[in-house]
Tab-separated table of C-alpha atoms in Angstrom:
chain	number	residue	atom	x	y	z
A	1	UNK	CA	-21.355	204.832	38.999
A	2	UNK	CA	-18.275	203.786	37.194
A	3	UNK	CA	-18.474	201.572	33.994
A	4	UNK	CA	-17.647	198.065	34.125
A	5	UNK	CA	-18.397	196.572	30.730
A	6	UNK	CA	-21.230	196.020	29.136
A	7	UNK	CA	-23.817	192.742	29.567
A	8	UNK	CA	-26.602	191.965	27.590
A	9	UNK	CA	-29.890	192.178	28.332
A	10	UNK	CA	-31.045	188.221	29.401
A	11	UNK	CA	-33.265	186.471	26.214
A	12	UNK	CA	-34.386	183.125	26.911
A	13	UNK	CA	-34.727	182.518	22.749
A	14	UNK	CA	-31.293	183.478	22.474
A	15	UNK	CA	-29.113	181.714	25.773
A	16	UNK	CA	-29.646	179.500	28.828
A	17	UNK	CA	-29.884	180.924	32.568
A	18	UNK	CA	-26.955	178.944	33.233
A	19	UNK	CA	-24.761	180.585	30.392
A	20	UNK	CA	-26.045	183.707	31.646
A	21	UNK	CA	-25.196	183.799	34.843
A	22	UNK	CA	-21.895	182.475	34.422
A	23	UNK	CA	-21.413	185.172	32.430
A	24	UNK	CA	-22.985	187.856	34.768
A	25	UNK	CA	-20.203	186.253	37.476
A	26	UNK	CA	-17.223	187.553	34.985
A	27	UNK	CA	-19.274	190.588	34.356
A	28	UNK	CA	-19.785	191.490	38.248
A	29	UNK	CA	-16.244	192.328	39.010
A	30	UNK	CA	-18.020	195.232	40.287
A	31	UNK	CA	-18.570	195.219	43.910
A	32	UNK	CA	-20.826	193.339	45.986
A	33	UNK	CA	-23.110	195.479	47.080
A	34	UNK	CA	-23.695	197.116	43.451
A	35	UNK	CA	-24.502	193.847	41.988
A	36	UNK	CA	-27.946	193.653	42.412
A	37	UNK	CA	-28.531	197.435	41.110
A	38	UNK	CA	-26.027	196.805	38.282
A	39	UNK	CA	-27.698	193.430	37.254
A	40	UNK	CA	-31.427	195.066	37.635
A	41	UNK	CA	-30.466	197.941	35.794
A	42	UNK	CA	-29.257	195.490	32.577
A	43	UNK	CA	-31.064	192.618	32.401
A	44	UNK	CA	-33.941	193.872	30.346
A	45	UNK	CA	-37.565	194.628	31.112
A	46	UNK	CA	-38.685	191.161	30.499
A	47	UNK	CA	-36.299	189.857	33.036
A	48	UNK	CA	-36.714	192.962	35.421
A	49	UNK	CA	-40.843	192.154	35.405
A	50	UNK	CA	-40.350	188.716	36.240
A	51	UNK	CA	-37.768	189.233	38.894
A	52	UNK	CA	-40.376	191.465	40.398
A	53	UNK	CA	-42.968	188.625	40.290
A	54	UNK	CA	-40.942	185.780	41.456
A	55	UNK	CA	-39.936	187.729	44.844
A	56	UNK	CA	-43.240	188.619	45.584
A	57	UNK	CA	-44.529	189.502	47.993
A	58	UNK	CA	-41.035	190.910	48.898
A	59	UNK	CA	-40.097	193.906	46.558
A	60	UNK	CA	-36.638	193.462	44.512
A	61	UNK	CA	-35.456	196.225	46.967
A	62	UNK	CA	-35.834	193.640	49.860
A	63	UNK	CA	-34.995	190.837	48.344
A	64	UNK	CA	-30.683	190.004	47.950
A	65	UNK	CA	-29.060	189.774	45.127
A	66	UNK	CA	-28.737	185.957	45.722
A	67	UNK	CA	-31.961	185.259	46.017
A	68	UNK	CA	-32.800	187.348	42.696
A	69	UNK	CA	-30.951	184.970	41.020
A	70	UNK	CA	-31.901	182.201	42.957
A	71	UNK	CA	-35.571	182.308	42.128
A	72	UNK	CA	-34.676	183.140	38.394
A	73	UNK	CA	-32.633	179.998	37.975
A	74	UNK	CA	-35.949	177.881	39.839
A	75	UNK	CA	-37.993	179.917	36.797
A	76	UNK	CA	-35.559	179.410	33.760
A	77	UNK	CA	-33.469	176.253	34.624
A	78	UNK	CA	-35.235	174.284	37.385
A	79	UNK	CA	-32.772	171.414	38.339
A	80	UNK	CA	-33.469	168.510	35.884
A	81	UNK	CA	-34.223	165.324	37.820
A	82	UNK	CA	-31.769	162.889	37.939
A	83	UNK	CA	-34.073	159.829	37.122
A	84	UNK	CA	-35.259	161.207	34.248
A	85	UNK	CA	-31.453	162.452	33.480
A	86	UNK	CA	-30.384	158.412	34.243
A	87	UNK	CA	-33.008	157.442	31.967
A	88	UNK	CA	-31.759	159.466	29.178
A	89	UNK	CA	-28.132	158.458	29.782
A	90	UNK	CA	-29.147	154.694	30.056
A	91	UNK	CA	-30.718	154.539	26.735
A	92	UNK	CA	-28.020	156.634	24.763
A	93	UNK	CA	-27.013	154.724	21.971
A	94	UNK	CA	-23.932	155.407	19.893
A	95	UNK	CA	-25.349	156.720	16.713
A	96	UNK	CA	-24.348	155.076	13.444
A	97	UNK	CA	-21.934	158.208	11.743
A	98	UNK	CA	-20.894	159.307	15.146
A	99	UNK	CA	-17.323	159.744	16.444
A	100	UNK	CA	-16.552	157.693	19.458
A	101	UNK	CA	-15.379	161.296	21.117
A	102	UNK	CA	-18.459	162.286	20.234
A	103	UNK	CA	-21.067	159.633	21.647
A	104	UNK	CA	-18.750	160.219	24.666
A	105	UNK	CA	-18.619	163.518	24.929
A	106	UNK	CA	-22.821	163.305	24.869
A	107	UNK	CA	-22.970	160.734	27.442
A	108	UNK	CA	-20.590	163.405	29.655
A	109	UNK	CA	-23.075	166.349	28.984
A	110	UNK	CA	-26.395	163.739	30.141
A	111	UNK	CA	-24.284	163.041	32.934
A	112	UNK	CA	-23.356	166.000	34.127
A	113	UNK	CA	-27.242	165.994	36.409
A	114	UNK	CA	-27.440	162.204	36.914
A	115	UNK	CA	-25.648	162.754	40.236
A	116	UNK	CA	-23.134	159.675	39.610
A	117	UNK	CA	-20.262	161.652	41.327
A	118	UNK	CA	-17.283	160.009	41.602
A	119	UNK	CA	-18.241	157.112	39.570
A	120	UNK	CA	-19.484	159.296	36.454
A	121	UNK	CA	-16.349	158.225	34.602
A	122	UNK	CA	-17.352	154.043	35.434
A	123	UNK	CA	-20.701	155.057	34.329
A	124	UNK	CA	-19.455	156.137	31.178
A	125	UNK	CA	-17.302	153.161	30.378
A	126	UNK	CA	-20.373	150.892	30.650
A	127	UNK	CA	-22.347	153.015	28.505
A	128	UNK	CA	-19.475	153.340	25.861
A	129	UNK	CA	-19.256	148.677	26.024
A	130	UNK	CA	-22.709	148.190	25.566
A	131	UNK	CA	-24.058	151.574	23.626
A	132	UNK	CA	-20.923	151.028	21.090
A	133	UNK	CA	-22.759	150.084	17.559
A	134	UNK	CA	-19.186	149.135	16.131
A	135	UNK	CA	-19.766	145.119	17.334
A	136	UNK	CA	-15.858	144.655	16.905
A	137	UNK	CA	-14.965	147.771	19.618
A	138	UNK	CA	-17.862	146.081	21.997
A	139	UNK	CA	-15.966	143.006	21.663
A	140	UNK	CA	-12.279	143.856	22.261
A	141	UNK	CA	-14.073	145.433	25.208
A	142	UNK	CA	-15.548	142.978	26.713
A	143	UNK	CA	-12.691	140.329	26.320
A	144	UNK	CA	-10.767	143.054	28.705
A	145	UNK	CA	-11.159	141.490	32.545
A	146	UNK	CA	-10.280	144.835	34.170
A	147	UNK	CA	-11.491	147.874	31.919
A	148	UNK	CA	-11.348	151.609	33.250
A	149	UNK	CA	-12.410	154.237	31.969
A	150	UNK	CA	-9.132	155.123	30.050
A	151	UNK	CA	-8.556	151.815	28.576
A	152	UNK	CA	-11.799	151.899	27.211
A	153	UNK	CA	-11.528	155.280	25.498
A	154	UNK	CA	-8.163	154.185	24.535
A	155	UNK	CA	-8.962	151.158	22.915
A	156	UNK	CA	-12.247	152.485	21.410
A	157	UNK	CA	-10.605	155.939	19.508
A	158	UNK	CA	-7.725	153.523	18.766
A	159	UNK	CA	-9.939	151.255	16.776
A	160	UNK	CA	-11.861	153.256	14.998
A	161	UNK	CA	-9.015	155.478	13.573
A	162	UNK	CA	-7.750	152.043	12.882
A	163	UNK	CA	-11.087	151.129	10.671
A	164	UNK	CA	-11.166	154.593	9.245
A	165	UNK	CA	-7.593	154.353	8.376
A	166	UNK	CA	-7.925	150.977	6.396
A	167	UNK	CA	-10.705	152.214	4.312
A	168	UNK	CA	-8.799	155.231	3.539
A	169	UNK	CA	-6.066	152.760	2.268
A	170	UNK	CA	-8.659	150.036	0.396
A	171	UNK	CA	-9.817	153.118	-1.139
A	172	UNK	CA	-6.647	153.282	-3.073
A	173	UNK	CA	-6.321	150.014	-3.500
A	174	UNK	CA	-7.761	150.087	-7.361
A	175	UNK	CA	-4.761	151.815	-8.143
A	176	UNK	CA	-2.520	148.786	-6.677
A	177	UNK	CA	-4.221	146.489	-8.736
A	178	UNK	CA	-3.842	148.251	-11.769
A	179	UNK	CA	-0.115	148.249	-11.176
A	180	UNK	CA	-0.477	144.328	-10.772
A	181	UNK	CA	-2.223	144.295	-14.157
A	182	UNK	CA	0.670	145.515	-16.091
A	183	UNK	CA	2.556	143.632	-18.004
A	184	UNK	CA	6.187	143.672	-19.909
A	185	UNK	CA	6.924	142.923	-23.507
A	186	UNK	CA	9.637	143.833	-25.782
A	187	UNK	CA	8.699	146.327	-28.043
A	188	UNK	CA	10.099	145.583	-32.178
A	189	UNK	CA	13.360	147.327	-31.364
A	190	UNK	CA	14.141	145.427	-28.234
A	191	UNK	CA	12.982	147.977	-25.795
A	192	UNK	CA	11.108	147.114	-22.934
A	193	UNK	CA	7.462	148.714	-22.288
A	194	UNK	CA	4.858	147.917	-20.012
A	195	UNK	CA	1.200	147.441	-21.445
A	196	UNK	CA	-1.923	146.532	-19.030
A	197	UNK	CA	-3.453	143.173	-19.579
């Protein structure tokens, strides 16, 4: 059999099922029917044994190699359920520390198995007006009459880089006022210096 790479063996404690597979699909550039003895003869003896259990009472001989990986994913990464996944999203608060990019990109990943579709993005701007714990963002938010998506990301990174910014800059601020402090007097020989008051 020619080589074509090397995959690890699967570990639970180590990756998901989903990473997995999507790996084994770059791996399995080998051809289709040598991807079920290729992927048997890798994916470890913990993963082989179960295979064999899961397709039972069909032997991993009988069974495809989409159904092998079929009834793995059921075993290792059952589909979450999308109320539960709602639920979660729902009561995602923007945590105080966090990066707006951040509480979104969190709200994207919970997402992901709500089953919003095509209104994921809407879903996320809602979240993002009333999740926001930055009470200034919420408002400019909610004094826009039409808000999508965009415009609310927009305005939201916008803002806080704005806030960081102007801390950064208040920060130095003690060294403008101890420029305003100084004063000028003449010195004995006529000569100007500056001395703080």
């Amino acid at each position: 059999m020619p080589k074509h790479g090397k995959i690890d063996c699967f570990d639970p404690t180590e990756t998901n099922w989903t990473s997995y597979v999507e790996k084994l699909e770059y791996f399995t550039t080998i051809p289709a029917d040598k991807q079920k003895s290729s992927f048997l003869a890798v994916c470890g003896s913990t993963t082989f044994e179960l295979a064999k259990s899961l397709v039972q009472p069909d032997t991993l001989a009988d069974t495809s190699f989409t159904d092998i990986l079929g009834a793995l994913k059921n075993h290792y990464a059952p589909e979450p359920s999308p109320i539960i996944q709602r639920f979660k999203f729902n009561s995602r608060q923007h945590i105080p520390g966090e990066s707006i990019a951040t509480y979104i990109a969190a709200l994207r990943v919970i997402g992901e198995h709500c089953e919003f579709g095509p209104t994921l993005n809407d879903m996320i701007r809602d979240r993002l007006v009333c999740g926001v714990n930055d009470r200034a963002i919420q408002r400019r938010l909610l004094q826009q009459s039409k808000l999508d998506y965009k415009t609310a990301y927009d305005i939201a990174i916008a803002m806080e880089s704005a806030s960081k910014n102007a801390l950064d800059l208040f920060a130095g601020g003690a060294i403008t006022t101890q420029v305003k402090n100084l004063r000028s007097v003449r010195d004995p020989n006529g000569l100007q210096i500056s001395t703080s008051s």
